[in-house]
Amino acid sequence: MKKLLLSLLFVPLSAIAQEDTLTVLMHQLEDIEVSVARVQQTTLSTAIVKNDELNRDNTGQNLPYLLTTTPGLQVTSDDGLGIGYTYFRVRGTDHTRINMTVNEVPLNDQESQTVFWVNMTDMSSSISQVDVQRGVGTSTSGSAFGASLNMQTNMLDSVSRLAIAFNGGMYNTFREMVNAHASISNRWMMNARFTKVNSDGFLYRTGSDLYSFYGDIGWYGKKTHVILRAFGGGEKTGMGWEGVSYDVAYGRNGADRRYNPAGEYTMPDSQGNDSTVYYPNQTDNYSQQHAQLAINHRFTTRWSLTATFHYTHGGGFYEQYKKKKYSYWGLPDSGKSYGMYQKWLENHFAGFLISGKYISEPVDVQFGAAANNYLGHHWGQLEYLQTPSALPLPVHYEYYRNRANKIDANAYAKANWRVFRRTQEQLALYADLQYRFVRYSMYGINDETMTELPLSRDFHFFNPKAGLTYQNHGHTLSASFAIANRDPSRSNYTENLAYDAATKTYLGTMPKAETLYDYELGYQYAHPRFNVGLNLYFMDYDNQLVLTGEYNDVGKYLTTNVKDSYRMGAELTAAVKITDWFRWEGNLVISRNKIQNYKQYIELIDEYWEPTGDTIIYEAKETTIAFSPTITAMSLFTFDYAGFIGTIQTNVVGRQFLDNTQDVAAMLRAYTVTNVNLQYNLPMKKWINDRRGVPEVKLLCQLNNIFNAKYASNGGAEAKRLPDGSRSAWYFAQAGINVHAGFVVQW
């Protein structure tokens, strides 16, 4: 069976059969892994998650859900299951401020500055490891502002293999995956994967139809390695952007927690009575493809150089049927009407990065540079109006179009100097300097204000970092200081600015770049049976863009600059190997997240939600930053005995405010979620005498939220107030108990 399957992949197994060939190949692979590793400081706030651990609970959920053992990391999703649109925060910092790369190549969308995991479902199956850095990470492409994730896809293995995985579960959730790795000779390797994921979603009409692929082929010479990679995917997901009331989200008074108002409207039935119906194609549709060409050359045992060229293309649209003011579509009529409209996006992102590395016993040095160019096209089409406009509309009426161009370039140098390295004792100093240039320009019609928005902004950032690490007989002490800067995203401009063509001035507040001063101090003691660590951090911000709690019609949260704010906390981690087959690990994060001298203008509205023309002011010398819990915690028990592996993971998230006014009427309740994962490797080789071609078979069962907690992990709130002081707040309900089971077969 093994020979038959691999022959279909044109993989000659005889090329790697001899022991001396294997030895040469494995020696080369060790060199490759050395060249890929970053030069960075060893700190308690850095964690490396390997492929096996990353995919332990993988039944189709997006990558952030597989990283929930990370201290201070919270996840949420639109569909309630983690299959559709998925978001995460680290230390209260949202995903738009987290630098994410694949093989050092930027993954964040250059305008929204986020990653849409729904476009690359099951990417974790092609990742060899994820480097998770809390706080300001080491210099690379882009800018790490609150945290960084670097994903490596180098599956280096001298043994060819083929794997097939399937799992199914509640809410018609299914995942099918085929993954192949081929070592063709001591020179060539290749990987290929295709995954299909479908789900109805926990919320009604939030179903996902997703696919993704990954492939690479690499040539590994004695000193030069060349790898060509291609990956991407596509999605069609039902919208779950609008949120629900408190009672619905938490299942109070018999409310259906799966209720989703997206696409909801009324129309007369056959009896002439109004009935509630839902627009059937309230969906988001998008695909994205990535290509990377990496070349690594080792000049000597100490000097190496890596160059990577990359290109990304993405495109798609979302479609809504919704009641809007005519002015929303740039029409002169007064009043409102239901309309079916589409918003389109197409983008191109290309660039290169180059880095050199010198590795020796006393010092490691890395220097590099990168340059990237992004072109984004945005346009909207009005397809139908329930109440026709007085202005005759052509078919596919285009009511706005704008374009954006972003140039992002950086250069850096960093070094790790081992001042002394004695037996069981080491002192190392780390320094990292980065210069980054950003030019962002936009022209065309702003789809938020329906006015022109000619914009061009240049930013020059200097991001220095320094630290030290002392190790002695299992004790590790680290300290670091870093400065990071971040430019505003597209929505920061479009949501906050309107352009007056007559006076050639901007109306509104021009968003400012953010600056972060990050102080970290950590201690860890590692023993063969246990380890314990404590990391203290103080993140001091200048002009932080904080979430206000409000968001636009596609669920994009609005922000505002605040002059002075900070996040400070203590991250406690611990692990103990109780027996050879039973261990426990956990973490606890206690934090304080505050804005100083905060002022917010609150508009008053009448019972018809129309402005009264009056405002009130909320002022506080110190207020809690929205979406920043004071406490998060994680506990993980792992059983590993005779082919059986079981885990019990519990995550705790404290209460969070939906805006910066500390209003309990706009708050996410604290919640606790416990998941259980069960796996069993069948003893196939014991059952079958002829072991040639016998596959490895693993059965798995994932039970999420086993105590059926009724909770919401995200939400929003209107800043407006009704005459009685009440306000509108909405929440995103997450699934109760849900069960998934399947198998993995590997040859």
XYZ file of C-alpha atoms in Angstrom:
747
model
C 0.000 0.000 0.000
C 2.751 2.440 0.925
C 4.656 1.858 -2.317
C 1.491 2.069 -4.387
C 0.345 5.379 -2.888
C 3.743 7.033 -3.105
C 4.296 5.850 -6.644
C 1.174 7.779 -7.587
C 3.008 10.849 -6.317
C 6.042 9.935 -8.472
C 8.238 9.511 -5.415
C 11.156 7.063 -5.855
C 11.659 5.615 -2.370
C 14.859 3.836 -3.329
C 16.723 7.153 -3.409
C 16.558 7.444 0.358
C 16.885 3.797 1.295
C 20.589 3.668 1.998
C 21.815 4.602 5.444
C 24.682 6.815 4.226
C 22.276 8.851 2.073
C 20.008 9.335 5.069
C 22.934 10.535 7.160
C 23.945 13.121 4.564
C 20.358 14.268 4.171
C 19.743 14.684 7.886
C 22.993 16.631 8.246
C 21.820 19.007 5.520
C 18.424 19.383 7.189
C 20.094 20.412 10.433
C 21.956 23.135 8.522
C 18.708 24.329 6.977
C 17.013 24.594 10.359
C 19.914 26.646 11.700
C 19.639 29.079 8.803
C 15.881 29.528 9.326
C 16.091 30.296 13.060
C 15.867 33.952 14.052
C 18.445 35.797 16.073
C 16.418 36.908 19.085
C 16.529 37.187 22.824
C 15.431 34.286 24.993
C 12.549 35.536 27.139
C 9.617 34.083 29.037
C 7.212 35.982 26.753
C 8.286 33.912 23.730
C 6.869 30.453 23.027
C 7.423 28.010 20.163
C 4.471 25.753 19.314
C 5.381 22.681 17.262
C 3.196 20.989 14.647
C 2.050 18.110 16.865
C 0.945 20.377 19.692
C -0.615 22.868 17.287
C -2.781 20.240 15.595
C -3.695 18.287 18.708
C -7.216 19.784 18.779
C -7.517 20.501 15.061
C -10.995 19.599 13.842
C -11.398 22.519 11.467
C -11.199 25.558 13.734
C -9.004 28.436 12.624
C -5.447 28.845 13.886
C -6.115 31.237 16.829
C -8.277 28.555 18.497
C -5.287 26.195 18.410
C -3.085 28.689 20.298
C -5.290 29.127 23.369
C -2.614 27.777 25.730
C -0.766 31.087 25.165
C -0.980 33.348 28.239
C -3.405 36.230 27.793
C -4.730 35.069 24.400
C -8.503 35.296 23.802
C -10.435 34.077 20.765
C -13.807 34.868 19.257
C -15.650 34.106 16.037
C -18.639 35.377 14.103
C -20.233 31.950 13.654
C -19.693 30.905 17.291
C -17.654 27.815 16.378
C -14.336 29.243 15.213
C -14.847 27.996 11.651
C -15.866 31.268 9.980
C -14.423 34.725 10.609
C -12.134 34.411 13.627
C -10.329 37.044 15.691
C -8.028 37.066 18.690
C -6.398 39.397 21.190
C -3.193 39.126 23.188
C -2.899 41.104 26.432
C -6.032 42.959 25.300
C -4.342 44.009 22.046
C -6.519 43.225 19.039
C -5.424 41.314 15.954
C -4.816 44.462 13.847
C -1.814 45.216 16.068
C -0.337 41.728 15.966
C 2.369 41.184 13.350
C 1.860 37.887 11.541
C 4.263 36.377 9.024
C 4.657 33.126 7.095
C 8.320 32.249 6.607
C 9.110 35.872 7.538
C 6.828 37.202 4.758
C 4.095 39.619 5.981
C 0.652 38.029 6.174
C -1.342 40.975 7.560
C -3.493 42.762 5.018
C -1.709 46.036 4.383
C -4.815 48.212 4.736
C -6.916 46.583 7.453
C -3.706 45.297 9.108
C -5.347 42.017 10.067
C -5.352 38.392 8.914
C -8.592 36.798 7.742
C -8.061 33.189 8.778
C -11.222 32.147 6.977
C -9.279 32.549 3.699
C -6.683 29.980 4.753
C -8.610 27.353 6.688
C -6.532 24.518 8.177
C -3.248 26.326 7.526
C -2.035 24.745 10.760
C -1.728 21.374 8.987
C 1.098 22.833 6.868
C 2.908 24.656 9.664
C 5.978 23.082 11.238
C 6.007 25.559 14.128
C 4.636 28.909 15.289
C 6.810 31.396 17.136
C 4.471 33.367 19.438
C 5.930 36.556 20.931
C 3.908 38.597 23.420
C 4.773 42.267 23.521
C 7.148 43.831 21.000
C 8.876 41.010 19.177
C 12.181 40.852 17.324
C 12.548 42.874 14.126
C 11.297 41.270 10.950
C 9.073 42.329 8.081
C 6.299 44.633 9.266
C 6.006 45.939 12.788
C 5.114 44.003 15.926
C 3.097 46.319 18.134
C 1.280 44.161 20.673
C 2.443 40.663 19.756
C 3.797 38.685 16.811
C 3.218 35.284 15.218
C 5.753 33.849 12.805
C 4.667 30.662 11.069
C 7.208 28.316 9.473
C 6.096 25.852 6.809
C 9.399 23.973 6.349
C 8.379 20.331 6.788
C 11.867 18.824 6.814
C 11.791 15.064 7.029
C 13.817 12.321 5.376
C 10.852 9.913 5.270
C 8.094 10.221 2.670
C 4.550 9.974 3.945
C 0.908 10.445 3.035
C -1.843 11.386 5.482
C -5.612 11.510 5.146
C -7.816 13.064 7.824
C -11.557 13.329 8.266
C -13.756 14.572 11.051
C -17.386 15.492 11.422
C -19.433 17.021 14.173
C -22.326 19.116 15.306
C -23.860 21.870 13.195
C -22.957 19.848 10.091
C -19.279 20.601 10.524
C -16.970 18.512 8.335
C -13.270 18.633 7.537
C -11.485 16.544 4.918
C -7.730 16.827 4.436
C -5.059 15.053 2.416
C -1.402 15.860 3.089
C 1.679 14.432 1.373
C 5.403 14.808 1.995
C 7.959 13.374 -0.395
C 11.718 13.069 -0.038
C 12.584 12.400 -3.629
C 16.353 12.191 -3.098
C 18.985 13.814 -0.952
C 18.390 16.936 -3.088
C 14.641 17.309 -3.539
C 11.667 17.497 -1.170
C 8.055 18.440 -1.710
C 4.888 18.957 0.309
C 1.271 19.154 -0.790
C -2.003 19.575 1.090
C -5.643 20.217 0.268
C -8.386 20.807 2.848
C -12.141 21.264 2.600
C -14.148 22.552 5.572
C -17.914 23.031 5.728
C -20.147 24.048 8.606
C -23.625 25.466 9.208
C -22.223 27.550 12.060
C -23.666 27.850 15.544
C -25.618 30.985 14.608
C -28.283 30.582 11.973
C -27.179 31.371 8.398
C -23.491 31.715 9.309
C -22.493 28.640 7.344
C -18.990 28.315 5.907
C -17.888 26.743 2.639
C -14.083 26.840 2.781
C -11.090 25.315 1.034
C -7.353 25.800 1.241
C -4.213 24.398 -0.321
C -0.497 24.377 0.312
C 2.377 23.137 -1.823
C 6.131 23.531 -1.950
C 9.079 22.016 -3.722
C 12.628 22.468 -2.508
C 16.081 21.755 -3.867
C 18.721 21.301 -1.162
C 22.260 21.510 -2.420
C 25.408 21.329 -0.360
C 25.425 25.079 0.348
C 22.373 26.425 -1.464
C 18.689 25.729 -0.856
C 15.854 26.931 -3.100
C 12.199 26.569 -2.080
C 9.127 27.531 -4.093
C 5.877 27.725 -2.118
C 2.257 28.349 -3.082
C -0.717 28.425 -0.742
C -4.104 30.030 -0.397
C -7.795 29.377 -0.239
C -11.295 30.672 -0.675
C -14.435 31.115 1.356
C -18.132 31.761 1.231
C -19.541 32.515 4.659
C -22.883 33.670 5.941
C -22.759 36.965 7.806
C -22.837 37.073 11.578
C -21.637 40.657 12.003
C -24.620 42.324 13.614
C -24.721 40.845 17.111
C -27.738 40.236 19.328
C -29.194 41.534 22.558
C -27.955 40.580 26.008
C -30.915 38.260 26.633
C -30.391 36.394 23.369
C -26.608 36.044 23.741
C -26.909 34.629 27.244
C -30.086 32.611 26.642
C -32.237 34.495 29.132
C -36.023 34.173 29.244
C -36.008 31.261 26.834
C -34.289 33.205 24.020
C -32.790 31.249 21.132
C -29.024 31.842 21.354
C -28.608 30.868 17.669
C -30.676 33.851 16.478
C -28.948 35.958 13.807
C -30.572 39.204 12.579
C -28.393 39.539 9.453
C -30.525 39.845 6.308
C -33.752 40.086 8.267
C -36.715 42.036 6.865
C -40.499 41.829 6.739
C -42.891 41.303 3.839
C -46.606 40.526 3.555
C -47.586 36.862 3.493
C -50.462 35.353 1.531
C -52.899 36.658 4.163
C -51.560 40.183 3.954
C -49.843 39.972 7.344
C -46.223 40.998 7.838
C -43.904 38.034 8.210
C -40.195 37.908 8.958
C -37.977 36.614 6.168
C -34.233 36.508 5.581
C -32.293 37.468 2.504
C -30.791 34.165 1.271
C -27.461 35.480 -0.031
C -26.269 37.650 2.867
C -22.744 36.333 2.369
C -19.057 37.174 2.200
C -17.056 35.757 -0.716
C -13.288 36.022 -0.987
C -10.229 34.119 -2.146
C -6.517 34.729 -1.766
C -3.395 33.134 -3.230
C 0.216 33.451 -2.045
C 3.502 32.599 -3.767
C 6.982 32.649 -2.215
C 10.425 31.918 -3.632
C 13.134 31.555 -0.969
C 16.856 31.158 -1.675
C 19.346 30.390 1.078
C 23.089 30.211 0.600
C 25.659 29.283 3.234
C 29.026 30.841 2.402
C 30.852 29.290 5.371
C 29.893 27.513 8.546
C 29.265 30.952 10.040
C 27.938 33.136 7.217
C 24.629 32.671 5.393
C 22.304 34.777 3.268
C 18.574 34.362 2.618
C 16.462 36.154 0.010
C 12.702 35.748 -0.410
C 10.443 37.087 -3.143
C 6.689 37.031 -2.633
C 3.377 37.902 -4.285
C -0.194 37.791 -2.988
C -3.429 38.301 -4.889
C -6.829 38.545 -3.279
C -10.313 39.430 -4.427
C -13.964 39.103 -3.606
C -17.084 40.821 -2.347
C -19.799 40.718 0.246
C -23.501 41.109 -0.471
C -26.163 42.558 1.831
C -29.858 43.316 1.761
C -30.359 46.058 4.285
C -32.342 49.209 5.004
C -30.201 52.310 4.541
C -30.534 56.013 3.943
C -30.369 56.912 0.258
C -27.303 58.987 1.061
C -25.477 55.765 1.992
C -25.388 54.986 -1.744
C -24.630 58.594 -2.717
C -28.210 59.249 -3.868
C -29.820 62.668 -3.396
C -33.196 61.364 -2.223
C -34.256 61.734 1.404
C -35.539 58.892 3.520
C -34.610 55.206 3.562
C -35.094 52.089 1.510
C -34.126 48.440 1.538
C -31.386 47.813 -0.966
C -29.266 44.913 -2.164
C -25.676 46.002 -2.644
C -22.208 44.517 -3.013
C -18.852 45.842 -1.837
C -15.878 44.582 -3.840
C -12.180 44.361 -3.107
C -9.194 43.334 -5.202
C -5.584 43.678 -4.077
C -2.044 42.892 -5.110
C 0.844 42.668 -2.675
C 4.442 41.999 -3.742
C 7.933 42.500 -2.423
C 11.171 40.950 -1.314
C 13.193 40.552 1.843
C 16.838 39.720 2.339
C 18.767 38.875 5.468
C 22.308 37.858 6.316
C 23.394 35.946 9.385
C 26.666 35.399 11.185
C 26.737 32.695 13.864
C 29.666 32.011 16.170
C 30.273 30.879 19.728
C 30.349 34.362 21.316
C 27.956 36.294 19.070
C 25.121 35.907 16.565
C 24.421 38.781 14.190
C 21.565 39.205 11.744
C 20.868 42.104 9.424
C 18.273 42.540 6.757
C 15.972 44.700 4.696
C 12.570 44.404 3.048
C 10.479 46.383 0.583
C 6.817 45.749 -0.218
C 4.215 47.391 -2.422
C 0.441 47.037 -2.025
C -2.314 48.062 -4.455
C -5.908 47.898 -3.295
C -9.068 48.534 -5.315
C -12.428 49.083 -3.579
C -15.787 49.641 -5.241
C -19.470 49.236 -4.474
C -22.432 48.232 -6.649
C -26.098 48.871 -5.909
C -28.058 46.016 -7.477
C -31.613 46.636 -6.274
C -33.743 49.183 -4.406
C -37.076 48.201 -2.902
C -38.270 51.803 -3.295
C -36.781 53.112 -6.544
C -34.784 56.292 -6.425
C -35.889 59.430 -8.258
C -32.511 59.248 -9.979
C -32.570 56.632 -12.763
C -29.997 53.964 -11.925
C -28.079 51.877 -14.459
C -27.625 48.136 -14.016
C -24.883 47.392 -11.449
C -24.902 51.041 -10.374
C -21.414 51.811 -9.048
C -21.841 54.221 -6.149
C -18.205 54.508 -5.065
C -14.713 53.501 -6.121
C -11.395 54.191 -4.464
C -7.858 52.948 -4.721
C -4.999 52.727 -2.289
C -1.267 52.272 -2.562
C 1.001 51.391 0.352
C 4.784 51.193 0.288
C 6.371 49.583 3.341
C 10.151 49.261 3.638
C 12.439 48.511 6.547
C 16.038 47.763 7.414
C 17.320 46.222 10.631
C 20.365 44.866 12.417
C 20.374 42.765 15.575
C 22.875 40.826 17.625
C 22.929 38.405 20.528
C 26.273 38.550 22.388
C 27.118 35.844 24.909
C 29.283 37.835 27.299
C 30.365 34.665 29.035
C 29.370 31.042 28.674
C 30.584 28.869 31.495
C 29.339 25.522 32.714
C 25.663 25.957 33.647
C 26.053 29.729 33.556
C 25.576 32.215 30.732
C 25.062 35.939 30.313
C 23.853 37.291 26.958
C 23.127 40.812 25.754
C 20.697 41.518 22.929
C 20.349 44.619 20.722
C 17.990 45.236 17.823
C 17.624 48.368 15.665
C 15.021 48.834 12.947
C 14.130 51.701 10.621
C 10.759 51.522 8.869
C 9.258 53.736 6.180
C 5.566 53.725 5.251
C 3.823 55.713 2.522
C 0.056 55.294 2.333
C -2.024 57.055 -0.280
C -5.690 56.838 -1.148
C -7.855 58.507 -3.739
C -11.425 58.204 -4.940
C -14.769 58.231 -3.108
C -14.776 57.428 0.604
C -17.446 54.740 1.017
C -18.221 55.939 4.547
C -18.921 59.612 3.781
C -19.495 59.428 -0.006
C -17.067 62.305 -0.465
C -13.657 62.401 -2.098
C -10.763 61.420 0.128
C -7.440 62.359 -1.453
C -4.906 61.244 1.129
C -1.156 60.759 1.229
C 0.730 60.123 4.454
C 4.410 59.330 5.083
C 5.767 57.777 8.262
C 9.354 57.309 9.425
C 9.713 54.975 12.401
C 12.749 54.025 14.470
C 12.196 50.896 16.571
C 15.070 50.045 18.954
C 15.131 47.063 21.308
C 17.607 45.877 23.927
C 17.744 43.213 26.591
C 19.795 40.799 28.642
C 19.410 37.173 29.665
C 21.191 35.463 32.572
C 21.035 31.676 33.020
C 22.457 29.632 35.892
C 21.621 26.043 36.896
C 18.050 26.106 35.574
C 17.364 29.690 36.592
C 16.729 32.203 33.794
C 16.390 35.925 34.304
C 15.572 38.212 31.374
C 14.909 41.920 30.981
C 14.135 43.937 27.877
C 13.023 47.318 26.633
C 11.592 48.072 23.206
C 9.985 50.900 21.288
C 7.473 50.162 18.544
C 5.472 52.393 16.236
C 2.391 51.634 14.176
C 0.703 53.554 11.375
C -3.107 53.917 11.241
C -5.144 51.468 9.180
C -7.464 52.282 6.281
C -10.607 52.378 8.412
C -8.942 54.757 10.880
C -8.954 57.275 8.024
C -12.226 56.457 6.274
C -14.262 56.304 9.484
C -12.859 59.500 11.000
C -12.286 61.816 8.051
C -14.352 63.600 5.412
C -12.810 65.864 2.789
C -14.136 69.313 1.921
C -13.194 69.806 -1.729
C -14.109 73.507 -1.648
C -11.656 74.367 1.129
C -9.334 71.407 0.479
C -9.371 70.533 4.167
C -10.178 67.414 6.144
C -13.233 67.408 8.379
C -12.799 65.281 11.469
C -9.740 64.175 13.382
C -6.689 62.967 11.483
C -5.572 59.654 13.030
C -2.074 59.685 14.485
C 0.553 56.964 14.543
C 0.853 55.028 17.792
C 3.992 54.574 19.869
C 4.579 51.836 22.433
C 7.290 51.651 25.095
C 7.433 48.033 26.231
C 9.235 47.015 29.453
C 9.542 43.283 30.257
C 11.108 41.482 33.218
C 10.957 37.706 33.515
C 12.192 34.883 35.725
C 11.921 31.134 35.180
C 13.168 28.046 36.985
C 13.281 24.791 35.028
C 13.613 21.418 36.756
C 13.403 17.996 35.068
C 10.027 17.464 36.796
C 8.583 20.968 36.848
C 9.088 24.589 35.874
C 7.673 27.883 37.044
C 7.970 31.385 35.635
C 6.846 34.949 36.198
C 6.902 37.680 33.569
C 6.110 41.305 34.396
C 5.283 43.775 31.656
C 4.506 47.461 31.387
C 3.306 48.696 27.998
C 3.208 52.491 27.924
C 1.402 54.025 24.925
C 1.471 57.401 23.255
C -1.572 58.066 21.033
C -2.876 54.514 21.290
C -5.794 53.865 18.942
C -8.352 52.292 21.266
C -11.640 50.686 20.334
C -14.690 52.805 21.143
C -17.118 49.876 21.104
C -18.904 51.147 17.991
C -18.519 49.509 14.610
C -19.585 49.940 11.014
C -21.963 47.914 8.859
C -19.434 45.091 8.277
C -18.460 44.618 11.898
C -15.280 46.709 11.733
C -14.677 48.343 15.086
C -14.147 52.101 15.266
C -11.185 53.616 17.065
C -9.912 56.882 18.444
C -6.479 58.104 19.548
C -5.920 58.615 23.279
C -2.829 60.497 24.382
C -1.805 58.497 27.454
C -2.654 54.884 28.232
C -0.957 51.767 29.510
C -1.227 48.034 29.996
C 0.627 46.397 32.851
C 0.447 42.884 34.176
C 1.973 39.747 35.604
C 2.053 36.485 33.646
C 2.543 33.421 35.839
C 3.298 30.104 34.130
C 3.843 26.672 35.647
C 4.103 23.029 34.588
C 4.701 19.765 36.419
C 5.326 16.220 35.226
C 3.350 14.291 37.848
C 4.175 10.871 36.379
C 5.709 9.716 33.119
C 2.183 9.602 31.613
C 0.431 12.469 33.397
C 1.368 16.152 33.408
C -0.185 19.556 34.046
C 0.582 23.043 32.818
C -1.157 26.361 33.269
C -0.911 30.109 33.320
C -2.511 33.062 35.061
C -2.435 36.653 33.819
C -3.458 39.569 36.006
C -3.430 42.937 34.275
C -4.404 46.566 34.587
C -5.348 48.337 31.343
C -6.076 52.035 31.650
C -6.590 55.254 29.692
C -5.591 58.416 31.498
C -7.557 61.655 31.206
C -10.194 60.185 28.909
C -12.976 62.270 27.373
C -15.803 61.005 25.164
C -18.672 62.998 23.668
C -21.963 61.098 23.835
C -24.773 62.048 21.487
C -28.348 62.113 22.830
C -31.104 60.607 20.688
C -34.882 60.405 20.939
C -37.053 57.295 21.066
C -36.894 57.095 17.248
C -33.077 57.018 17.378
C -32.845 60.463 15.809
C -30.312 63.006 17.181
C -31.730 65.605 19.569
C -28.800 67.936 18.960
C -27.580 67.621 22.549
C -24.472 65.887 23.849
C -23.060 64.920 27.206
C -19.420 64.385 28.070
C -17.947 61.365 29.818
C -14.700 62.303 31.562
C -12.425 60.192 33.726
C -8.887 60.619 35.014
C -8.448 56.876 34.567
C -10.761 54.417 32.834
C -10.452 50.797 31.730
C -9.593 50.132 28.073
C -12.344 48.344 26.171
C -12.003 44.577 25.627
C -9.245 44.232 28.227
C -10.008 41.668 30.957
C -8.231 41.963 34.281
C -7.841 38.193 34.628
C -7.244 35.374 32.151
C -6.134 31.856 33.043
C -5.519 28.464 31.426
C -5.188 24.939 32.809
C -4.192 21.887 30.765
C -4.053 18.272 31.982
C -2.444 15.761 29.602
C -2.644 11.950 29.830
C -0.371 9.936 27.546
C -0.353 6.157 28.049
C -0.142 3.116 25.753
C -1.223 4.955 22.622
C -3.979 6.910 24.353
C -3.697 10.691 24.681
C -6.244 12.783 26.513
C -6.290 16.462 27.388
C -8.565 18.607 29.523
C -8.109 22.312 28.821
C -9.896 25.077 30.701
C -9.717 28.760 29.764
C -10.985 31.542 32.008
C -11.586 35.123 30.798
C -12.613 37.886 33.171
C -15.249 40.512 32.457
C -14.629 43.066 29.707
C -16.215 46.425 28.932
C -17.485 47.066 25.417
C -16.368 50.685 25.420
C -14.150 52.945 27.503
C -16.825 54.298 29.873
C -16.845 51.319 32.273
C -20.622 51.036 31.876
C -21.920 47.723 33.263
C -24.813 47.995 30.791
C -22.237 47.398 28.045
C -20.086 44.583 29.390
C -19.104 41.022 28.537
C -19.569 38.706 31.489
C -16.640 36.595 32.674
C -16.712 33.077 31.264
C -15.045 29.684 31.613
C -14.783 27.156 28.787
C -13.515 23.582 29.157
C -12.590 21.387 26.190
C -11.687 17.692 26.207
C -9.636 15.997 23.503
C -9.333 12.207 23.253
C -7.042 10.364 20.840
C -6.062 6.741 20.414
C -3.374 5.342 18.105
C -4.522 1.906 17.018
C -1.814 -0.794 17.454
C -1.941 -1.699 13.776
C 1.491 -3.320 13.712
C 0.495 -5.638 16.562
C -2.684 -6.664 14.784
C -1.144 -7.278 11.363
C 1.752 -9.700 10.991
C 2.883 -8.364 7.620
C 3.985 -4.875 8.682
C 4.932 -3.684 5.218
C 2.644 -0.853 4.211
C 0.703 -0.917 7.482
C -0.644 2.591 8.091
C -0.764 4.441 11.365
C -4.370 5.054 12.347
C -5.420 7.589 14.958
C -8.969 8.019 16.214
C -9.905 11.337 17.791
C -12.795 12.990 19.547
C -12.996 16.691 20.443
C -15.573 17.887 22.976
C -15.774 21.677 23.175
C -17.407 23.608 26.021
C -18.341 20.395 27.830
C -20.170 22.248 30.610
C -22.326 24.059 28.038
C -21.410 27.557 29.212
C -23.685 30.211 27.727
C -21.289 33.000 26.974
C -20.410 35.812 24.590
C -16.791 36.581 23.703
C -17.279 39.777 21.713
C -19.710 42.644 21.313
C -20.158 46.358 20.834
C -22.096 49.356 22.099
C -23.528 52.583 20.715
C -22.066 55.694 22.268
C -25.489 57.327 21.859
C -27.927 57.579 24.798
C -31.732 57.576 24.910
C -33.595 60.131 27.053
C -33.785 57.656 29.949
C -30.017 57.120 29.805
C -30.279 53.641 28.285
C -28.228 52.575 25.284
C -27.883 49.881 22.681
C -25.352 47.117 23.229
C -24.926 43.904 21.267
C -23.154 40.624 21.805
C -21.823 37.681 19.813
C -22.997 34.392 21.278
C -20.618 31.435 21.154
C -21.583 27.783 20.869
C -22.501 25.630 23.829
C -21.319 22.048 23.999
C -20.318 20.698 20.595
C -18.718 17.377 19.705
C -16.534 16.388 16.756
C -14.938 13.036 15.931
C -12.773 11.625 13.191
C -9.624 9.800 12.198
C -6.165 10.315 10.691
C -4.527 7.643 8.547
C -0.852 7.989 7.683
C 1.397 5.817 5.542
